Coordinates of C-alpha atoms and ligand atoms in Angstrom, one line a residue:
M1 CA -6.6 21.9 -9.0
S2 CA -4.5 23.4 -6.3
I3 CA -6.2 25.8 -3.8
S4 CA -4.1 28.4 -2.0
V5 CA -5.4 29.1 1.5
T6 CA -4.1 31.6 4.1
L7 CA -4.4 30.5 7.6
T8 CA -4.3 32.4 10.8
R9 CA -3.7 31.4 14.4
L10 CA -6.6 29.9 16.2
P11 CA -8.8 32.3 18.1
D12 CA -9.6 29.6 20.8
R13 CA -6.9 27.9 22.9
S14 CA -7.9 24.3 22.5
L15 CA -5.3 23.6 19.8
D16 CA -2.6 26.0 21.0
G17 CA 0.9 24.6 20.4
K18 CA -0.6 21.8 18.3
V19 CA -1.0 23.6 15.0
V20 CA 2.0 24.2 12.6
L21 CA 1.6 26.4 9.6
P22 CA 3.7 26.9 6.5
G23 CA 6.3 29.5 7.3
D24 CA 6.7 28.2 10.9
A25 CA 10.2 27.1 11.8
R26 CA 8.7 23.7 12.8
Y27 CA 6.8 23.2 9.5
D28 CA 9.4 21.1 7.7
D29 CA 9.6 18.7 10.6
A30 CA 5.9 18.6 11.1
R31 CA 5.0 17.7 7.5
R32 CA 7.7 15.0 7.2
A33 CA 6.3 11.5 6.4
W34 CA 8.0 8.3 7.3
N35 CA 8.7 7.8 3.6
L36 CA 11.1 10.6 3.2
A37 CA 10.7 10.6 -0.6
V38 CA 7.2 12.0 -0.1
D39 CA 7.2 15.8 -0.1
Q40 CA 3.8 16.6 1.5
R41 CA 2.9 20.3 1.9
P42 CA -0.3 20.6 3.8
A43 CA -2.2 23.8 4.5
A44 CA -1.6 23.1 8.2
V45 CA -0.4 20.3 10.4
V46 CA -2.2 19.6 13.7
F47 CA -0.8 17.3 16.4
P48 CA -3.9 16.2 18.5
E49 CA -3.4 14.7 21.9
S50 CA -7.0 13.5 22.5
A51 CA -10.3 12.9 20.7
A52 CA -11.4 16.4 21.8
D53 CA -8.4 17.8 19.9
V54 CA -9.3 15.8 16.8
T55 CA -12.8 17.3 17.0
A56 CA -11.3 20.7 17.4
A57 CA -9.1 20.1 14.4
V58 CA -12.0 18.9 12.2
S59 CA -13.9 22.1 13.1
Y60 CA -10.7 24.1 12.5
A61 CA -10.5 22.6 9.0
A62 CA -14.2 22.9 8.3
G63 CA -14.2 26.6 9.3
R64 CA -11.5 27.3 6.8
G65 CA -13.0 25.3 3.9
L66 CA -10.2 22.7 4.2
R67 CA -10.2 18.9 4.2
I68 CA -8.6 16.7 6.8
A69 CA -6.1 13.8 6.3
A70 CA -5.2 11.6 9.3
Q71 CA -1.7 10.2 9.3
G72 CA -0.1 7.9 11.9
T73 CA 3.4 7.6 10.5
G74 CA 3.3 8.4 6.8
H75 CA 4.4 4.9 5.8
N76 CA 1.8 5.1 3.0
A77 CA 1.8 8.8 2.3
G78 CA 2.7 8.6 -1.4
P79 CA -0.8 8.2 -2.8
L80 CA -2.3 11.1 -0.8
G81 CA -1.4 13.6 -3.5
P82 CA -1.1 17.4 -3.0
L83 CA -2.4 18.6 0.4
T84 CA -2.6 22.3 -0.3
D85 CA -6.3 22.3 0.6
T86 CA -5.9 19.9 3.5
V87 CA -5.1 19.9 7.2
L88 CA -2.7 17.0 8.0
L89 CA -3.6 15.5 11.3
R90 CA -0.5 13.8 12.7
T91 CA -1.6 11.4 15.5
E92 CA 1.8 10.6 16.8
R93 CA 1.1 12.1 20.3
M94 CA -1.8 9.8 20.8
R95 CA 0.1 6.8 22.1
G96 CA -2.0 5.3 24.9
I97 CA -2.1 1.4 25.1
R98 CA -4.3 -0.6 27.4
I99 CA -4.2 -4.4 27.5
D100 CA -7.0 -6.4 29.0
P101 CA -5.4 -9.8 29.7
A102 CA -8.7 -11.4 30.8
A103 CA -10.6 -10.4 27.7
R104 CA -7.5 -10.8 25.5
T105 CA -7.9 -7.4 23.9
A106 CA -5.9 -4.3 23.4
R107 CA -7.2 -0.7 23.2
V108 CA -4.7 1.6 21.4
E109 CA -4.9 5.2 20.5
A110 CA -4.5 6.4 16.9
G111 CA -0.8 7.1 16.9
V112 CA 0.5 3.8 18.4
V113 CA 3.0 1.9 16.3
W114 CA 3.1 -1.9 16.3
L115 CA 6.2 -2.6 18.3
D116 CA 4.8 -0.9 21.3
V117 CA 1.7 -3.1 21.3
V118 CA 3.7 -6.2 20.6
H119 CA 5.8 -5.6 23.7
A120 CA 2.8 -4.6 25.9
A121 CA 0.8 -7.7 24.8
A122 CA 3.9 -10.0 25.3
R123 CA 4.1 -9.0 28.9
H124 CA 0.7 -10.8 29.3
G125 CA 1.7 -13.8 27.2
L126 CA -0.3 -12.5 24.3
A127 CA 0.4 -11.7 20.6
A128 CA -1.1 -9.1 18.3
L129 CA -1.5 -9.4 14.5
A130 CA 1.3 -7.0 13.8
G131 CA 2.9 -6.8 10.4
S132 CA 6.5 -7.1 9.3
S133 CA 7.5 -3.6 10.3
P134 CA 7.9 -2.5 13.9
D135 CA 7.1 1.2 13.3
V136 CA 4.1 0.9 11.0
G137 CA 1.0 2.6 12.6
V138 CA -1.5 0.2 14.1
T139 CA -4.5 2.3 12.9
G140 CA -3.5 2.8 9.2
Y141 CA -2.4 -0.9 9.0
T142 CA -5.6 -2.2 10.5
L143 CA -8.0 0.1 8.5
G144 CA -6.4 -1.3 5.3
G145 CA -6.7 -5.0 6.4
G146 CA -3.5 -5.9 8.2
L147 CA -1.4 -8.8 7.0
S148 CA 0.6 -10.4 9.7
F149 CA 3.0 -13.3 9.7
L150 CA 0.4 -14.9 12.0
G151 CA -2.4 -14.2 9.5
R152 CA -2.6 -17.6 7.8
K153 CA -3.5 -18.9 11.3
Y154 CA -5.7 -16.0 12.5
G155 CA -6.7 -14.0 9.5
L156 CA -6.5 -10.2 8.8
A157 CA -6.1 -7.8 11.7
A158 CA -9.2 -6.0 10.6
S159 CA -11.3 -9.1 11.2
H160 CA -10.4 -8.9 14.9
V161 CA -11.3 -5.3 15.6
V162 CA -14.0 -5.3 18.3
A163 CA -14.5 -1.5 18.4
A164 CA -13.4 1.8 16.9
E165 CA -13.7 5.3 18.3
V166 CA -14.1 7.8 15.5
V167 CA -14.5 11.5 15.0
T168 CA -16.7 12.0 11.9
A169 CA -16.5 14.7 9.2
E170 CA -19.1 16.6 11.2
G171 CA -17.0 16.4 14.3
R172 CA -19.3 13.9 16.1
V173 CA -17.5 11.4 18.4
L174 CA -18.8 7.8 17.8
R175 CA -18.1 4.4 19.0
A176 CA -18.5 1.8 16.3
D177 CA -18.8 -1.8 17.4
P178 CA -21.1 -4.8 16.6
G179 CA -23.9 -3.1 18.5
H180 CA -23.4 0.5 17.4
E181 CA -23.0 2.1 14.0
P182 CA -22.9 -1.2 12.2
D183 CA -22.3 0.2 8.8
L184 CA -19.4 2.3 10.0
F185 CA -18.0 -0.6 12.0
W186 CA -18.1 -2.8 8.8
A187 CA -16.5 -0.1 6.6
L188 CA -13.6 0.6 9.1
R189 CA -12.5 -3.0 9.0
G190 CA -10.6 -3.0 5.7
G191 CA -12.2 -0.1 4.0
G192 CA -9.3 2.3 4.7
G193 CA -9.3 5.8 6.1
S194 CA -12.2 7.4 4.2
F195 CA -14.9 7.3 6.9
G196 CA -13.7 9.5 9.7
V197 CA -10.7 10.1 12.0
V198 CA -10.1 7.0 14.1
T199 CA -9.0 8.0 17.6
A200 CA -8.7 4.5 19.1
L201 CA -9.1 0.9 18.1
E202 CA -9.8 -2.2 20.2
F203 CA -8.9 -5.6 18.9
R204 CA -8.3 -9.2 19.9
L205 CA -5.0 -10.6 21.0
F206 CA -3.9 -14.3 20.9
P207 CA -2.3 -16.6 23.4
V208 CA 1.0 -17.0 21.5
T209 CA 4.4 -16.4 23.2
E210 CA 6.9 -17.8 20.8
A211 CA 7.4 -18.9 17.2
Y212 CA 9.8 -21.0 15.3
A213 CA 11.0 -18.5 12.8
G214 CA 14.0 -17.2 10.9
V215 CA 15.7 -16.8 7.5
L216 CA 17.4 -19.2 5.1
W217 CA 20.1 -17.3 3.2
Y218 CA 21.5 -18.2 -0.2
P219 CA 23.7 -16.4 -2.7
I220 CA 21.4 -14.4 -5.1
Q221 CA 22.8 -16.5 -8.1
R222 CA 20.8 -19.5 -6.7
G223 CA 17.5 -17.5 -7.0
S224 CA 15.9 -19.9 -9.6
E225 CA 16.5 -23.2 -7.7
V226 CA 15.7 -21.7 -4.3
L227 CA 12.4 -20.0 -5.4
H228 CA 11.3 -23.0 -7.4
A229 CA 11.8 -25.1 -4.3
W230 CA 10.0 -22.6 -2.1
A231 CA 7.0 -22.3 -4.6
E232 CA 6.8 -26.1 -4.6
L233 CA 6.5 -26.0 -0.8
T234 CA 3.6 -23.5 -0.9
R235 CA 1.7 -25.6 -3.5
G236 CA 1.5 -28.6 -1.2
Q237 CA -0.5 -29.1 2.0
V238 CA 0.8 -26.3 4.2
P239 CA -0.7 -26.0 7.7
D240 CA -2.1 -22.6 8.6
E241 CA 0.6 -22.5 11.3
L242 CA 3.3 -22.0 8.7
T243 CA 3.9 -18.8 6.8
T244 CA 6.8 -18.5 4.4
L245 CA 8.0 -16.0 1.8
G246 CA 10.6 -16.0 -0.9
R247 CA 12.6 -12.8 -1.5
F248 CA 15.4 -11.1 -3.3
V249 CA 17.3 -8.6 -1.2
N250 CA 20.0 -6.2 -2.3
L251 CA 21.2 -4.7 1.0
P252 CA 22.5 -1.2 1.0
P253 CA 26.0 -0.4 2.2
I254 CA 24.8 1.4 5.3
P255 CA 25.9 1.1 8.9
Q256 CA 22.5 0.0 10.2
I257 CA 22.9 -3.3 8.3
P258 CA 25.2 -6.0 10.0
E259 CA 28.6 -6.0 8.4
Q260 CA 28.6 -9.6 7.1
I261 CA 25.6 -8.9 4.9
R262 CA 26.0 -5.2 4.3
G263 CA 26.1 -4.2 0.6
K264 CA 25.4 -7.8 -0.5
S265 CA 22.7 -9.5 -2.5
F266 CA 20.8 -12.7 -1.5
V267 CA 17.8 -14.8 -2.3
I268 CA 16.2 -15.7 1.0
V269 CA 13.3 -17.7 2.4
E270 CA 11.7 -16.6 5.6
A271 CA 9.6 -18.9 7.7
Y272 CA 7.3 -18.2 10.6
H273 CA 5.8 -21.2 12.3
L274 CA 3.4 -21.6 15.3
G275 CA 3.5 -25.0 16.9
D276 CA 5.8 -28.0 16.9
P277 CA 9.1 -27.1 15.2
A278 CA 9.4 -30.7 13.9
Q279 CA 6.4 -30.0 11.6
A280 CA 8.2 -27.0 10.1
D281 CA 11.5 -28.8 9.8
Q282 CA 9.8 -31.5 7.8
L283 CA 8.3 -29.0 5.4
L284 CA 11.4 -26.9 5.1
G285 CA 13.6 -30.0 4.5
P286 CA 13.9 -29.5 0.7
L287 CA 15.0 -25.9 1.2
R288 CA 17.6 -26.8 3.8
A289 CA 18.8 -29.6 1.5
L290 CA 19.9 -26.8 -0.9
G291 CA 22.5 -25.8 1.6
P292 CA 21.8 -22.2 2.7
V293 CA 24.9 -20.2 3.7
N294 CA 23.1 -19.2 6.8
D295 CA 20.0 -20.7 8.6
T296 CA 18.7 -18.5 11.5
I297 CA 15.4 -20.4 12.1
A298 CA 15.0 -21.0 15.8
T299 CA 12.4 -20.7 18.5
V300 CA 12.1 -17.0 19.4
P301 CA 9.8 -14.9 21.5
V302 CA 7.0 -13.2 19.6
P303 CA 8.5 -9.6 19.8
A304 CA 11.5 -10.9 17.8
L305 CA 9.2 -11.4 14.8
S306 CA 8.9 -7.7 14.4
H307 CA 12.6 -7.5 13.4
L308 CA 13.1 -10.7 11.4
H309 CA 11.9 -9.3 8.1
M310 CA 14.6 -6.5 8.4
D311 CA 12.2 -3.7 7.5
P312 CA 13.8 -0.3 8.1
E313 CA 13.0 0.8 11.7
Q314 CA 13.4 4.6 11.0
P315 CA 12.1 6.9 8.3
V316 CA 13.7 6.2 4.9
P317 CA 13.2 7.5 1.3
G318 CA 11.7 4.9 -0.9
A319 CA 9.2 3.8 -3.6
G320 CA 7.4 0.6 -4.1
D321 CA 4.2 -1.1 -4.9
G322 CA 2.5 -4.5 -4.5
M323 CA 0.1 -6.8 -6.2
L324 CA -1.8 -10.0 -5.4
I325 CA -1.2 -13.2 -7.4
D326 CA -3.6 -16.0 -8.0
E327 CA -1.2 -18.8 -8.8
L328 CA 2.5 -19.2 -8.9
P329 CA 3.3 -21.9 -11.5
S330 CA 6.9 -22.6 -12.6
S331 CA 6.6 -20.2 -15.5
A332 CA 5.7 -17.4 -13.0
I333 CA 8.8 -18.2 -10.9
D334 CA 10.9 -18.0 -14.0
A335 CA 9.4 -14.7 -14.9
F336 CA 9.9 -13.4 -11.4
V337 CA 13.6 -14.5 -11.2
Q338 CA 14.2 -13.0 -14.7
A339 CA 12.7 -9.6 -13.6
A340 CA 13.9 -9.4 -10.0
G341 CA 16.8 -11.7 -9.6
P342 CA 20.6 -11.5 -10.2
T343 CA 20.1 -10.2 -13.8
A344 CA 17.5 -7.6 -12.9
A345 CA 17.8 -4.4 -14.9
F346 CA 17.9 -2.4 -11.7
P347 CA 18.5 -4.1 -8.2
L348 CA 15.8 -3.1 -5.8
T349 CA 16.3 -3.3 -2.0
T350 CA 13.6 -5.9 -1.7
V351 CA 11.3 -7.9 -3.9
E352 CA 9.3 -10.5 -2.0
V353 CA 6.5 -13.0 -2.5
R354 CA 4.5 -13.8 0.6
H355 CA 2.4 -17.0 0.8
L356 CA -1.2 -16.1 1.7
G357 CA -4.2 -18.5 2.0
G358 CA -5.2 -20.2 5.2
E359 CA -7.5 -18.1 7.4
L360 CA -6.6 -15.0 5.2
A361 CA -8.6 -16.6 2.4
R362 CA -11.7 -17.5 4.4
P363 CA -14.3 -14.8 4.4
R364 CA -16.6 -15.0 7.4
P365 CA -20.0 -13.4 7.8
N366 CA -18.9 -11.3 10.7
H367 CA -15.9 -9.8 8.9
G368 CA -15.7 -6.3 7.6
A369 CA -15.2 -4.6 4.2
L370 CA -12.1 -6.6 3.4
S371 CA -13.2 -10.0 4.5
S372 CA -10.4 -12.0 3.0
L373 CA -7.4 -11.6 0.6
D374 CA -8.2 -12.5 -3.0
G375 CA -5.0 -14.1 -4.0
R376 CA -2.7 -16.9 -2.9
Y377 CA 0.4 -14.8 -2.9
L378 CA 1.3 -11.1 -2.4
V379 CA 4.2 -9.5 -4.2
F380 CA 5.9 -6.3 -2.9
A381 CA 8.8 -4.6 -4.6
A382 CA 10.5 -1.5 -3.2
G383 CA 13.7 0.4 -3.7
S384 CA 15.6 3.1 -1.8
V385 CA 15.5 6.6 -3.2
P386 CA 18.3 8.5 -1.3
V387 CA 18.6 11.0 -4.2
P388 CA 15.6 12.3 -6.3
N389 CA 17.1 11.1 -9.6
L390 CA 16.8 7.5 -8.5
M391 CA 13.0 7.8 -8.4
T392 CA 12.6 7.1 -12.1
P393 CA 14.7 3.9 -12.3
V394 CA 13.2 2.6 -9.0
R395 CA 9.7 3.2 -10.2
A396 CA 10.5 1.7 -13.6
Q397 CA 11.9 -1.5 -12.0
V398 CA 8.9 -1.9 -9.7
E399 CA 6.6 -1.6 -12.8
A400 CA 8.8 -4.1 -14.7
I401 CA 8.3 -6.7 -11.9
K402 CA 4.6 -6.1 -11.8
G403 CA 4.5 -6.4 -15.6
A404 CA 6.4 -9.6 -15.6
L405 CA 3.9 -11.1 -13.1
A406 CA 0.8 -9.6 -14.7
P407 CA -0.4 -12.8 -16.3
W408 CA -0.9 -14.3 -12.9
A409 CA -2.3 -11.2 -11.2
A410 CA -5.5 -11.5 -9.0
R411 CA -8.4 -9.2 -9.8
Q412 CA -8.1 -7.4 -6.5
R413 CA -5.2 -5.4 -5.0
Y414 CA -4.3 -5.1 -1.4
L415 CA -4.7 -1.5 -0.1
N416 CA -1.8 -1.6 2.4
F417 CA 0.7 -2.6 -0.2
A418 CA -0.5 -0.2 -2.8
E419 CA 1.9 2.7 -2.6
T420 CA 0.7 4.4 -5.8
R421 CA -2.8 5.4 -6.8
H422 CA -5.0 2.6 -8.2
P423 CA -8.7 2.6 -9.1
A424 CA -10.5 2.3 -5.7
A425 CA -12.8 -0.4 -7.0
T426 CA -9.8 -2.8 -7.4
F427 CA -9.3 -3.0 -3.6
W428 CA -12.6 -4.8 -2.7
T429 CA -15.2 -7.1 -4.2
E430 CA -17.7 -5.2 -6.4
Q431 CA -20.4 -5.6 -3.7
A432 CA -18.2 -4.4 -0.9
Y433 CA -17.0 -1.4 -3.0
Q434 CA -20.6 -0.3 -3.7
R435 CA -21.5 -0.6 0.0
L436 CA -18.4 1.4 1.0
R437 CA -19.5 4.1 -1.5
Q438 CA -23.0 4.2 0.1
I439 CA -21.5 4.5 3.6
K440 CA -19.1 7.3 2.5
A441 CA -22.1 9.1 1.0
T442 CA -23.9 8.9 4.4
V443 CA -21.0 9.8 6.8
D444 CA -19.0 12.2 4.6
P445 CA -20.9 13.2 1.5
G446 CA -18.7 16.3 1.0
G447 CA -15.4 14.4 1.0
M448 CA -14.1 16.2 4.1
I449 CA -12.1 13.2 5.2
R450 CA -9.2 12.5 2.9
A451 CA -7.7 9.0 2.7
N452 CA -4.6 7.9 0.8
H453 CA -6.8 5.5 -1.1
P454 CA -10.0 7.5 -1.2
I455 CA -13.5 6.1 -1.8
P456 CA -15.8 8.4 -3.8
P457 CA -19.3 8.8 -2.2
A458 CA -22.1 7.2 -4.1
R459 CA -24.1 9.7 -6.1
Ligands
FAD1 C1 8.4 -1.2 5.5 C2 6.9 -1.5 5.5 C3 6.5 -2.7 5.9 C4 5.1 -3.0 5.9 N1 4.6 -4.2 6.3 C5 3.3 -4.5 6.2 C6 2.8 -5.8 6.6 O1 3.6 -6.7 7.0 N2 1.5 -6.0 6.5 C7 0.6 -5.0 6.1 O2 -0.6 -5.3 6.0 N3 1.1 -3.8 5.7 C8 2.4 -3.5 5.7 N4 2.8 -2.3 5.3 C9 1.9 -1.4 4.8 C10 1.3 -0.5 5.9 O3 0.3 -1.3 6.6 C11 0.6 0.7 5.2 O4 1.5 1.5 4.7 C12 -0.3 1.4 6.2 O5 -1.1 2.3 5.5 C13 0.6 2.1 7.2 O6 -0.2 2.8 8.2 P1 0.4 4.0 8.9 O7 -0.6 4.6 9.8 O8 1.8 3.7 9.4 O9 0.7 5.0 7.6 P2 0.1 6.4 7.2 O10 0.7 6.7 5.9 O11 0.2 7.3 8.3 O12 -1.5 6.1 7.0 C14 -1.9 5.5 5.9 C15 -3.4 5.8 5.7 O13 -4.1 5.2 6.8 C16 -5.2 6.0 7.1 N5 -5.1 6.4 8.5 C17 -4.0 6.4 9.3 N6 -4.4 6.8 10.6 C18 -5.7 7.1 10.5 C19 -6.6 7.5 11.5 N7 -6.3 7.8 12.8 N8 -7.9 7.7 11.1 C20 -8.3 7.4 9.9 N9 -7.5 7.0 8.9 C21 -6.2 6.9 9.2 C22 -5.2 7.3 6.2 O14 -6.0 7.0 5.1 C23 -3.7 7.3 5.8 O15 -3.5 8.0 4.6 C24 4.2 -2.0 5.3 C25 4.7 -0.8 4.9 C26 6.0 -0.5 4.9 C27 6.5 0.8 4.4

């Protein structure tokens, strides 16, 4: 059902200059998501600069019978759906970062993106549990769990949150931490964005300054032998210090891509290792023996990890989706290569399989709603959609890859890599999901706060 609402300028001055309405010259810029293929058309867009502005925005929305959707960047805006009855709260002006080197923690405001934290922490010899993309929002990423290339060693980013500052659906400002609002604190750590507007997060940092990391590149035609060798590596005794992934890439012919790989297709293995390089070299030996055309694995400072995966560092139009996999036997690799490799029906920009396990697979009693990742591997497939008529073939190919791997799918999905709507119950254990529904019923029974992967309140 779509609701048409007419909005007027604010009577009070607290949000002056921070509200953009349909019809304003700035509306198209204001509503644009990082994923340019998402055409969101909210009832209003608000750009808060403080928690007080967020409270004012919540009251602005409530006063007009509207809902509110917080958005850091719009990396995962696709599943939000029509926003005609919703105020979109763009947090991009809330960019404060404070590092406490003695406590080894960071406090970041809601609109901070990962690269800024990574650099700020590195100045103190510390590392954050950032993901592959430099411009993903810290808040959205962490609320959904947060899978870092340091995750096999340290776990999910959500498991290291020490406090969250939140504006509730009623406009109350709360601090949730182990001693305050324990249910909310638990829900925010992996339960997604359904429980309030987070205005700041505090989380742990780690004493890591460099890693032995890089990419082994092979012609795409060697996909089968390379990925079989990579899967064999992951089936053995792999220390938590080593994270690898196998991946097909079909690089677009655009100037942002280095000339020697622009417009070409490869099968690659990425490696991220903390500790003695000799340990990684030994484990990577069989892959190097296959003779990669390029081997960039070297000791690099931690901030370099934010660029190794080659995620786009500016808004792009795309479509993708992910799934968790229980096991990756040879037959699964064959199915993957058949669906995503050199003979794929439609070449996607990236189709990757990340090795999970290690600390990511160890639920701890002090963890939050997503206490571990249920699956030994994560698959993510995505294609570029520069013109609308590519949406159908890209989506069809993403579904074809998921279908090919369905026999090995885990029961759960991972919220952050779900770029289409899925039943909410599939993101958590049954017990966690029921508790999240209870908490939603307590903090936001009317569904004022709208997340991209919403949790219905318990009835
Ligand atoms: C290129 C790319 C690479 C990625 N790499 C990784 C990776 O390595 N590891 C990983 O775990 N994920 C990864 N992701 C997924 C990413 O973590 C999710 O898309 C995440 O939701 C992005 O957060 P965001 O704030 O940037 O996006 P947004 O679309 O702005 O936010 C997503 C959702 O988060 C919630 N949210 C955001 N801000 C707030 C707030 N202030 N208060 C309450 N709720 C809020 C809302 O529900 C919102 O709909 C990647 C995504 C892309 C596109």
